[in-house]
Amino acid sequence: MGSGRIARTFADAIEHSARARLVAISSRTPDRPDIAARFGGLPVLSYEALIASPEIDAVYIAVNHAGHVGLAKAAARAGKHIVCEKPVGVSLADVEEMFAVIGESKVFFMEAFMYRFHPQIRRAVEIVEAGTIGDLRFIQAEYGFSRPFSSHRLYRPDEYGGGVLDAGGYPMSMARLFAGLARRAPFANPESVQAMAAFHEVGVDILALATLRFPGDVLAQISTGIAMKHGQVARLYGTGGNLVIRSPWFGGGIHGGRCELVLTRDGEEPQTIVIYDDVWLYEHEVNALIDGVAAGRTEPEAPAMTWADTLGNMAALERWYRASRKTQA
Amino acid sequence: MGSGRIARTFADAIEHSARARLVAISSRTPDRPDIAARFGGLPVLSYEALIASPEIDAVYIAVNHAGHVGLAKAAARAGKHIVCEKPVGVSLADVEEMFAVIGESKVFFMEAFMYRFHPQIRRAVEIVEAGTIGDLRFIQAEYGFSRPFSSHRLYRPDEYGGGVLDAGGYPMSMARLFAGLARRAPFANPESVQAMAAFHEVGVDILALATLRFPGDVLAQISTGIAMKHGQVARLYGTGGNLVIRSPWFGGGIHGGRCELVLTRDGEEPQTIVIYDDVWLYEHEVNALIDGVAAGRTEPEAPAMTWADTLGNMAALERWYRASRKTQA
């Protein structure tokens, strides 16, 4: 559902998978001829027609953020399993209401944080859980990218543009994941969220910073931005060393490949840990959906995004979004 | 004045310099035999005797922070030029009062931020001023180190222990330096300071974070800590690239040597800029004092710490210190 760039990328992952078949595309404007052309001549349906189609077992929702929740509820009511782009919604209340509907429908639902499936994350989780860097005390996570000003959703306040409700979910969810591990839980939610941001004149945040305090006094500094390439990195600092995830969001790329963790234990030289992934990045999501449905589950297993993790991330993003606006000059 | 580790290091720099001569040490406990032994048998005087000595042109103050201001005022009244360890004081009011006294005395005074003299800082300043990374928008600066718990001043709340009023002055002054350059000024002071910290049970901050907004919407994330080696790095992000100062506080070491900046312009490969310094790090301070006095100046030239820069840094540190305590669990 949706025909933008990420939909095209996800379609590639489905086509690359031997386990799923892409049946149809759907769009708000199904009659646009370029959509069918971009998706290999597949049927392009309206959202309603796609959801009503008996041929379809599962949907992937990649429309603008504000449209996610409505389509997810409609799809769930029709018994379709769901992978939904992030953030699932633009307010916690909307997402809570959505989960109430999905819970009734007993379908599988997963927020599409593909990075959680990458083997480097599982490896980083193991390293932290093993105590290799001591007690985790401080997390830094960043996702800044540069997109020139345009009429794109990112620069539209009415479409919840800006970084916090776009790439901001990445560093927030990464900090929450590892802050949870510090307490032997699959995630943690911040006790306090401080935020500061710089805004474009149209009113969207172009550089957004947050400082988080988690239970057990684990602190985090996170950032996102849409107008400048700053870091795309995650760093985990413990009482006995640190671990840097050098390419935390895409690993070696969307078609798999090689990436690196750098582990430094106090008093030792930094150690580079090479991670290979043979699976395409978004194909992991296809697999998680199929495996989850086959196992009769309604959500993936951590460290992928469970429903509670999605709710916690949405709550934290909402706090970040609101707090950053209070600092607007 | 003072006989601790940094005093010994500074004494080495004086001895290495052909331009100055170390005449005497002073201590609160001048009769302790180990002090003279550690300083090559030089006279060890009381603070009062040192300040009264006609043989002495200038003093270097390296006692505990809370004692800086009192000794600086006494030394200034006796006509001695002053290099004072950082932070100059533990409150803005104290430092303002100190500058009133020093201003009357017409002596040279400099806060000992040695890193400001390193050629890598001058090079970084040139790069930013030339617009090589576009408009500077975001600064990260960190100084975390690990010192085990002990009765040391760092772990004593009554001695203003913790990171903010110790190494915290480094990242704060670095952020202020470059935020100033973004406005063609030698420094800038933050319009707002958000702070969060984790505290040791004795009540000192062991990991302190701050987010700063400077005029022109330049933002910064800074951090310091005394119980865990986290980063010692500064990163400058602009609209056209970024510059990483990999060893911002000590460069290639206290005896000079080689260090690196990494410049990345958007769309280009990262470029390593190698910087050599032939001068010992603390010897720069000796030279600045001698040159300043010879030129009839009362303060060094930017990017070294001018009086206004010291006042601005103290004001910002006080805000950081107070704001972090409000978040104490």
XYZ file of C-alpha atoms in Angstrom:
658
model
C 0.000 0.000 0.000
C 1.736 3.094 -1.298
C 4.018 3.334 -4.292
C 6.981 5.419 -3.152
C 10.652 4.603 -2.961
C 10.494 2.388 0.116
C 7.545 0.474 -1.406
C 9.656 -0.213 -4.496
C 12.546 -1.379 -2.283
C 10.266 -3.657 -0.282
C 8.794 -5.056 -3.513
C 12.340 -5.961 -4.559
C 12.793 -7.828 -1.290
C 9.549 -9.761 -1.822
C 10.614 -10.634 -5.349
C 14.028 -11.733 -4.067
C 12.386 -13.975 -1.501
C 11.445 -17.504 -2.502
C 8.843 -17.494 0.252
C 6.426 -14.736 -0.761
C 4.771 -13.441 -3.883
C 3.856 -9.860 -4.653
C 0.265 -9.915 -5.942
C -0.737 -6.291 -6.303
C 0.152 -2.694 -5.562
C -2.305 -0.196 -4.161
C -2.371 3.551 -4.301
C -4.530 6.564 -3.551
C -4.259 7.217 -7.300
C -4.362 3.717 -8.849
C -5.003 5.062 -12.343
C -1.603 6.744 -12.605
C 0.111 4.766 -15.384
C 3.623 5.263 -13.984
C 2.846 3.151 -10.921
C 2.132 -0.051 -12.824
C 5.170 0.667 -14.968
C 7.398 0.987 -11.902
C 6.054 -2.252 -10.432
C 6.478 -4.530 -13.443
C 2.930 -4.288 -14.694
C 1.336 -5.693 -11.545
C -2.292 -4.773 -10.844
C -2.580 -1.382 -9.154
C -5.681 -1.277 -6.976
C -7.348 1.205 -4.696
C -6.637 0.650 -0.996
C -10.182 -0.635 -0.538
C -9.918 -3.109 -3.412
C -6.577 -4.421 -2.178
C -7.900 -4.953 1.323
C -11.000 -6.693 -0.070
C -9.038 -9.020 -2.350
C -9.281 -12.692 -1.312
C -6.014 -13.376 -3.138
C -4.028 -11.389 -0.599
C -2.789 -12.720 2.763
C -0.745 -9.789 3.976
C -0.214 -6.109 3.299
C 2.798 -3.841 3.571
C 1.807 -0.271 4.486
C 4.118 2.437 3.176
C 1.880 5.451 2.681
C 2.474 8.767 4.436
C 2.718 8.353 8.215
C -0.620 9.942 8.981
C -2.334 7.299 6.845
C -0.776 4.209 8.472
C -3.198 3.683 11.316
C -6.369 3.907 9.237
C -5.139 1.423 6.635
C -3.799 -0.923 9.315
C -7.170 -1.031 11.057
C -8.998 -1.653 7.785
C -6.552 -4.378 6.772
C -6.773 -6.055 10.177
C -10.567 -6.071 10.070
C -10.287 -7.830 6.697
C -8.009 -10.445 8.261
C -4.821 -9.366 6.468
C -1.481 -9.682 8.225
C 0.458 -6.438 8.332
C 3.953 -5.042 8.058
C 3.690 -1.298 8.618
C 6.310 1.353 7.955
C 7.603 3.398 10.843
C 6.448 5.345 12.692
C 3.204 3.375 12.855
C 1.330 6.538 13.748
C 1.720 10.185 14.522
C 0.276 10.036 18.043
C 0.247 7.508 20.847
C -3.550 7.656 21.127
C -3.963 6.678 17.462
C -1.561 3.773 17.823
C -3.236 2.513 20.991
C -6.598 2.563 19.226
C -5.059 0.749 16.266
C -3.696 -2.024 18.473
C -7.128 -2.446 20.062
C -8.560 -3.173 16.612
C -5.654 -5.377 15.529
C -5.820 -7.290 18.802
C -9.440 -8.193 18.069
C -8.528 -9.380 14.583
C -5.732 -11.727 15.682
C -3.605 -10.847 12.656
C 0.175 -10.566 12.670
C 1.398 -6.966 12.905
C 4.938 -5.651 12.838
C 6.428 -2.170 12.642
C 9.065 -2.283 9.923
C 12.261 -1.530 11.851
C 14.340 -3.686 9.561
C 17.590 -2.869 11.360
C 16.468 -4.950 14.340
C 16.827 -8.131 12.228
C 20.379 -7.497 11.134
C 22.838 -10.019 12.585
C 25.012 -7.153 13.814
C 22.244 -6.154 16.228
C 21.928 -9.693 17.550
C 25.699 -9.744 17.963
C 25.700 -6.397 19.763
C 22.920 -7.641 22.026
C 24.986 -10.733 22.882
C 28.057 -8.624 23.633
C 26.149 -6.325 25.964
C 24.271 -9.193 27.638
C 27.549 -11.030 28.222
C 28.859 -8.045 30.177
C 31.768 -7.615 27.776
C 31.630 -3.826 28.112
C 30.690 -3.945 31.803
C 27.469 -2.279 32.883
C 25.949 -0.235 30.088
C 25.622 3.378 31.241
C 25.487 5.625 28.201
C 24.071 5.261 24.703
C 24.538 7.519 21.708
C 22.511 6.952 18.548
C 22.229 9.190 15.514
C 20.483 9.226 12.184
C 20.956 12.390 10.202
C 20.481 12.645 6.458
C 20.313 15.463 3.957
C 17.294 16.089 1.790
C 17.023 19.449 0.039
C 13.960 21.546 0.707
C 11.004 20.634 -1.512
C 7.281 19.982 -1.292
C 8.102 16.505 0.056
C 6.223 15.331 3.143
C 9.397 15.819 5.221
C 9.035 19.583 4.771
C 5.277 19.691 5.388
C 4.116 20.362 8.959
C 0.588 19.210 8.024
C 2.086 15.822 7.116
C 4.031 15.620 10.401
C 7.261 16.407 8.578
C 10.682 16.868 10.144
C 13.138 14.380 11.538
C 11.602 13.277 14.835
C 8.621 11.487 13.270
C 10.761 10.211 10.413
C 14.275 8.879 11.050
C 13.967 9.834 14.729
C 12.378 6.471 15.417
C 15.685 4.763 14.636
C 17.887 6.290 17.340
C 15.002 6.288 19.822
C 14.307 2.601 19.293
C 18.029 1.763 19.415
C 18.465 3.576 22.732
C 15.350 1.874 24.128
C 16.569 -1.555 22.985
C 19.929 -1.344 24.728
C 18.635 0.496 27.790
C 16.305 -2.475 28.180
C 19.144 -4.975 27.903
C 20.907 -3.174 30.725
C 17.950 -4.360 32.840
C 17.598 -7.807 31.179
C 14.439 -6.674 29.400
C 13.763 -6.556 25.636
C 13.427 -2.763 25.788
C 13.027 0.099 28.227
C 11.065 3.306 28.068
C 12.647 6.601 29.074
C 11.721 8.114 32.423
C 12.519 11.556 31.113
C 12.961 13.099 27.686
C 14.688 16.438 27.133
C 14.528 17.820 23.620
C 15.939 20.663 21.586
C 15.611 21.252 17.860
C 16.312 23.645 15.039
C 13.406 24.287 12.696
C 13.021 25.119 9.033
C 11.007 28.273 8.410
C 8.073 26.137 7.251
C 7.929 24.722 10.771
C 9.447 21.244 10.564
C 12.391 20.170 12.721
C 15.551 19.861 10.633
C 17.943 18.969 13.462
C 16.444 17.388 16.565
C 18.345 16.342 19.679
C 17.125 14.477 22.722
C 18.585 13.400 26.025
C 16.969 10.418 27.714
C 17.092 8.949 31.186
C 16.161 5.270 31.483
C 15.526 3.190 34.607
C 18.767 2.411 36.403
C 20.296 5.757 35.413
C 21.192 4.658 31.904
C 21.459 7.892 29.905
C 21.289 8.491 26.173
C 21.971 11.265 23.698
C 20.171 10.818 20.401
C 19.741 12.938 17.310
C 18.119 13.059 13.936
C 18.043 15.541 11.096
C 16.794 15.884 7.555
C 18.926 18.727 6.194
C 22.510 17.738 6.964
C 24.457 14.506 6.940
C 25.484 14.151 10.513
C 26.219 10.801 12.075
C 24.618 7.469 11.321
C 26.106 5.578 14.210
C 25.328 3.994 17.562
C 27.764 3.869 20.466
C 27.310 1.907 23.670
C 29.464 2.867 26.657
C 29.827 0.589 29.638
C 31.850 0.570 32.810
C 34.357 -1.797 31.186
C 34.508 -0.684 27.577
C 32.442 0.373 24.612
C 30.913 -0.955 21.431
C 30.434 1.125 18.299
C 27.911 0.047 15.668
C 29.367 1.835 12.689
C 26.484 1.349 10.275
C 23.563 0.661 12.590
C 20.621 1.230 10.274
C 21.596 -0.482 7.027
C 24.587 -2.656 7.972
C 26.390 -3.578 4.770
C 23.508 -2.326 2.622
C 19.991 -3.325 1.627
C 21.269 -6.337 -0.319
C 23.214 -7.708 2.633
C 26.985 -7.741 2.839
C 29.727 -6.785 5.235
C 29.684 -4.372 8.141
C 31.635 -3.821 11.322
C 31.281 -3.460 15.041
C 34.198 -1.993 16.971
C 34.615 -3.354 20.482
C 37.004 -1.664 22.888
C 37.525 -3.108 26.323
C 39.265 -0.861 28.819
C 43.010 -1.297 28.578
C 42.854 -3.209 25.293
C 43.196 -2.225 21.661
C 39.954 -1.732 19.707
C 38.791 -4.958 18.085
C 36.917 -4.923 14.781
C 34.168 -7.518 14.545
C 33.164 -8.206 10.954
C 29.546 -9.177 10.372
C 28.235 -10.655 7.127
C 24.591 -10.874 6.213
C 23.508 -13.118 3.338
C 19.882 -12.022 3.547
C 18.606 -8.826 1.983
C 17.808 -6.287 4.677
C 14.079 -5.946 3.960
C 13.764 -9.637 3.170
C 14.225 -10.233 6.900
C 10.860 -8.544 7.365
C 9.211 -10.794 4.793
C 10.641 -13.815 6.591
C 9.517 -12.567 10.003
C 5.981 -12.119 8.741
C 5.839 -15.582 7.188
C 7.441 -17.274 10.194
C 5.239 -15.389 12.624
C 2.035 -16.299 10.813
C 3.151 -19.933 10.463
C 3.798 -20.091 14.202
C 0.428 -18.577 15.009
C 2.013 -15.483 16.536
C 0.680 -11.941 16.171
C 4.031 -10.227 16.585
C 7.699 -10.921 15.872
C 10.178 -11.930 18.536
C 12.549 -9.394 20.109
C 14.850 -7.798 19.172
C 12.368 -7.199 16.332
C 9.611 -4.740 17.217
C 6.921 -6.292 19.374
C 3.653 -4.432 19.873
C 4.732 -3.224 23.299
C 8.004 -1.991 21.824
C 6.134 -0.089 19.102
C 3.847 1.484 21.706
C 6.812 2.483 23.850
C 8.636 3.961 20.888
C 5.577 5.923 19.792
C 5.102 7.280 23.307
C 8.734 8.367 23.453
C 8.634 9.916 19.965
C 5.525 11.856 20.892
C 7.308 13.240 23.948
C 10.346 14.139 21.819
C 8.153 15.776 19.155
C 6.182 17.846 21.667
C 9.148 18.800 23.837
C 11.199 19.924 20.845
C 8.377 22.207 19.715
C 8.360 23.920 23.101
C 11.934 25.018 22.441
C 11.110 26.449 19.001
C 12.565 29.931 18.672
C 50.749 27.231 43.685
C 49.695 23.691 44.480
C 51.800 20.579 44.176
C 49.583 18.005 42.477
C 49.982 16.146 39.231
C 49.104 19.028 36.920
C 51.497 21.315 38.856
C 54.289 18.794 38.258
C 53.388 18.641 34.551
C 53.359 22.426 34.262
C 56.714 22.598 36.077
C 58.112 20.263 33.419
C 56.866 22.634 30.736
C 58.521 25.610 32.437
C 61.764 23.676 32.734
C 61.520 22.682 29.062
C 61.053 26.306 28.071
C 64.117 28.434 27.456
C 62.033 31.503 28.240
C 60.982 31.025 31.864
C 62.486 29.840 35.105
C 60.702 28.025 37.904
C 61.710 29.791 41.132
C 59.614 28.210 43.851
C 56.698 25.938 44.656
C 54.005 26.824 47.135
C 51.642 24.667 49.103
C 49.091 24.753 51.887
C 51.492 22.360 53.622
C 54.954 23.649 52.642
C 56.716 21.590 55.308
C 55.825 18.256 53.690
C 59.217 16.885 52.629
C 57.864 14.987 49.632
C 56.923 18.209 47.842
C 60.453 19.569 47.606
C 61.620 16.101 46.602
C 59.094 15.954 43.757
C 60.097 19.405 42.525
C 63.870 18.945 42.375
C 64.650 20.531 45.714
C 63.182 23.924 44.852
C 62.049 26.131 47.739
C 58.547 25.228 48.913
C 56.830 28.279 50.361
C 53.468 29.087 51.842
C 51.039 30.746 49.430
C 51.528 34.042 51.260
C 55.315 33.863 51.083
C 55.253 33.016 47.380
C 52.953 35.913 46.597
C 55.127 38.258 48.668
C 58.386 37.173 47.039
C 60.006 39.942 44.950
C 61.847 37.289 42.944
C 58.635 36.095 41.327
C 56.981 37.694 38.284
C 54.149 35.263 37.666
C 52.253 32.483 39.389
C 50.563 29.345 38.142
C 47.528 28.415 40.261
C 46.755 24.705 40.427
C 45.145 24.222 43.824
C 41.642 22.798 44.255
C 39.070 24.733 42.234
C 37.442 26.411 45.206
C 40.784 27.996 46.105
C 41.587 29.518 42.697
C 39.777 32.818 43.024
C 41.196 33.751 46.430
C 44.783 33.079 45.390
C 44.301 34.856 42.058
C 43.052 37.993 43.786
C 45.930 37.941 46.279
C 48.480 37.379 43.512
C 47.006 40.161 41.379
C 47.094 42.610 44.269
C 50.793 41.777 44.657
C 51.327 42.530 40.962
C 51.973 38.938 39.863
C 50.878 37.783 36.447
C 48.671 34.707 36.551
C 47.977 31.479 34.725
C 45.092 29.798 36.535
C 43.858 26.237 36.170
C 40.336 25.639 34.961
C 37.667 26.199 35.997
C 38.835 29.537 37.391
C 36.091 29.405 39.994
C 33.107 27.462 41.168
C 30.550 30.230 40.662
C 30.084 33.069 38.220
C 29.773 35.618 41.035
C 33.178 34.635 42.434
C 34.813 34.894 39.031
C 33.243 38.273 38.296
C 34.528 39.589 41.608
C 37.961 38.153 40.831
C 38.107 39.918 37.474
C 37.180 43.196 39.165
C 40.253 42.857 41.372
C 42.522 41.670 38.564
C 41.303 44.473 36.322
C 42.448 47.020 38.912
C 45.853 45.379 39.145
C 46.578 45.411 35.405
C 48.292 42.024 35.547
C 48.098 39.378 32.827
C 45.566 36.640 33.594
C 44.763 33.528 31.614
C 42.628 30.466 32.315
C 44.766 27.457 31.446
C 42.816 25.870 28.579
C 45.967 24.599 26.938
C 44.084 22.891 24.115
C 43.195 26.282 22.638
C 46.872 26.817 21.710
C 47.292 23.579 19.814
C 47.861 24.109 16.083
C 45.051 21.653 15.335
C 42.575 24.101 16.874
C 43.891 26.974 14.790
C 43.623 24.736 11.742
C 40.068 23.711 12.623
C 39.176 27.370 13.128
C 40.567 28.196 9.671
C 38.614 25.353 8.073
C 35.343 26.452 9.639
C 35.967 30.143 8.921
C 36.730 29.320 5.284
C 33.299 27.729 4.938
C 34.832 24.390 3.989
C 32.089 22.486 5.818
C 29.387 24.998 4.885
C 27.477 26.696 7.668
C 28.245 25.149 11.033
C 24.996 23.879 12.572
C 25.817 21.181 15.094
C 28.688 20.588 17.494
C 29.467 17.520 19.556
C 32.218 17.615 22.171
C 33.042 15.029 24.805
C 35.523 14.507 27.578
C 34.945 11.406 29.645
C 37.601 9.728 31.743
C 37.639 6.995 34.346
C 38.854 7.557 37.868
C 37.981 4.956 40.496
C 36.090 6.109 43.551
C 38.362 7.488 46.294
C 38.612 10.413 48.678
C 39.879 12.524 45.753
C 38.316 15.948 45.248
C 36.432 14.602 42.205
C 34.302 12.470 44.537
C 33.763 15.189 47.152
C 30.628 17.340 46.825
C 32.083 19.852 49.315
C 34.992 20.351 46.885
C 32.652 20.796 43.904
C 33.513 17.319 42.650
C 32.041 15.586 39.623
C 32.618 16.080 35.943
C 30.850 19.343 35.127
C 33.207 21.542 37.162
C 36.199 19.459 36.157
C 36.603 18.225 32.576
C 33.197 19.699 31.686
C 34.884 22.994 30.921
C 36.601 21.411 27.913
C 33.560 20.429 25.843
C 31.682 23.547 26.952
C 34.505 25.847 25.870
C 34.961 23.938 22.603
C 31.276 24.255 21.738
C 31.332 27.955 22.644
C 34.448 28.545 20.516
C 32.997 27.078 17.334
C 29.475 28.394 17.901
C 31.131 31.812 18.012
C 32.982 31.238 14.755
C 29.672 30.440 13.098
C 28.852 34.098 13.826
C 32.360 35.478 13.096
C 32.956 36.034 16.810
C 35.712 34.561 19.004
C 33.112 32.682 21.065
C 29.395 32.527 21.734
C 27.409 31.917 24.872
C 24.487 29.485 24.886
C 20.968 30.892 24.886
C 19.700 27.761 26.552
C 21.270 24.897 28.461
C 19.501 21.579 29.051
C 21.251 19.168 31.376
C 20.910 15.612 32.593
C 23.339 13.659 34.743
C 23.906 10.435 36.619
C 25.247 10.830 40.139
C 27.463 8.806 42.424
C 25.865 8.023 45.774
C 28.129 10.594 47.432
C 26.403 13.229 45.314
C 28.838 14.118 42.537
C 27.918 13.854 38.854
C 29.707 10.921 37.226
C 28.157 11.255 33.756
C 26.855 14.670 32.759
C 25.201 15.560 29.465
C 24.124 18.928 28.152
C 22.342 20.209 25.090
C 23.025 23.804 24.101
C 21.364 26.281 21.785
C 23.545 29.123 20.537
C 22.556 32.269 18.634
C 21.716 31.479 15.030
C 20.280 28.073 15.970
C 23.649 26.380 16.257
C 23.040 23.372 18.523
C 25.466 21.302 20.559
C 25.509 18.053 22.487
C 28.283 17.867 25.050
C 29.222 15.411 27.757
C 31.691 14.745 30.503
C 32.195 11.978 33.007
C 34.635 10.846 35.656
C 33.806 7.155 36.041
C 33.876 5.741 32.517
C 36.022 6.296 29.464
C 33.572 7.585 26.954
C 34.580 9.790 24.085
C 37.331 12.358 23.956
C 36.403 13.887 20.658
C 34.918 16.962 19.008
C 32.811 16.860 15.852
C 31.681 19.861 13.835
C 28.802 19.368 11.391
C 28.052 21.909 8.710
C 25.669 22.157 5.809
C 28.451 21.048 3.446
C 30.441 18.536 5.443
C 31.983 17.830 8.802
C 35.252 18.019 10.671
C 36.256 15.600 13.418
C 38.936 16.569 15.918
C 40.016 13.123 16.999
C 42.146 14.109 19.974
C 40.846 17.561 20.833
C 42.212 18.025 24.335
C 45.791 16.761 24.155
C 46.507 16.493 20.413
C 49.533 14.254 19.979
C 50.329 14.388 23.699
C 51.736 16.775 26.281
C 55.176 16.687 24.676
C 53.847 17.640 21.247
C 53.736 15.285 18.298
C 51.301 14.121 15.677
C 47.525 14.204 15.651
C 44.763 14.183 13.070
C 41.721 16.046 11.912
C 39.304 14.244 9.606
C 37.547 16.481 7.102
C 34.628 15.134 5.093
C 32.979 17.313 2.500
C 29.626 16.119 1.228
C 30.103 13.791 -1.713
C 33.842 13.370 -1.125
C 35.939 10.792 0.670
C 37.080 11.667 4.207
C 40.411 13.461 4.191
C 42.878 13.048 7.052
C 44.759 16.211 7.941
C 47.918 15.491 9.903
C 48.987 18.129 12.407
C 52.391 18.237 14.075
C 53.224 20.302 17.100
C 56.861 20.874 18.045
C 55.984 22.734 21.224
C 55.062 20.991 24.446
C 51.359 21.400 25.144
C 51.671 23.307 28.425
C 54.691 25.232 27.177
C 52.264 27.101 24.921
C 50.801 28.583 28.082
C 54.213 29.686 29.330
C 54.839 31.350 25.969
C 51.448 33.055 25.956
C 52.091 34.510 29.391
C 55.542 35.813 28.456
C 54.380 37.196 25.106
C 51.305 38.776 26.643
C 53.270 40.517 29.385
C 55.915 41.672 26.896
C 53.193 43.179 24.709
C 51.579 44.941 27.650
C 48.410 42.882 27.340
C 46.376 41.566 30.258
C 44.941 38.582 28.401
C 45.938 36.205 25.607
C 44.584 36.470 22.095
C 41.746 34.249 20.889
C 41.412 31.347 20.359
C 43.165 31.245 23.749
C 40.877 32.092 26.652
C 40.253 35.808 26.983
C 38.652 37.149 30.146
C 35.273 37.431 28.456
C 35.585 33.858 27.247
C 36.398 32.661 30.772
C 33.391 34.548 32.149
C 31.118 33.096 29.490
C 32.392 29.591 30.128
C 31.928 29.948 33.882
C 28.381 31.220 33.389
C 27.564 28.278 31.127
C 29.186 25.749 33.474
C 27.209 27.140 36.389
C 23.996 26.683 34.406
C 25.020 23.132 33.490
C 25.942 22.321 37.103
C 22.696 23.681 38.520
C 20.429 22.257 35.824
C 21.950 18.790 36.137
C 21.305 18.793 39.876
C 17.630 19.508 39.288
C 17.410 16.203 37.413
C 19.062 14.236 40.234
C 17.019 11.127 41.012
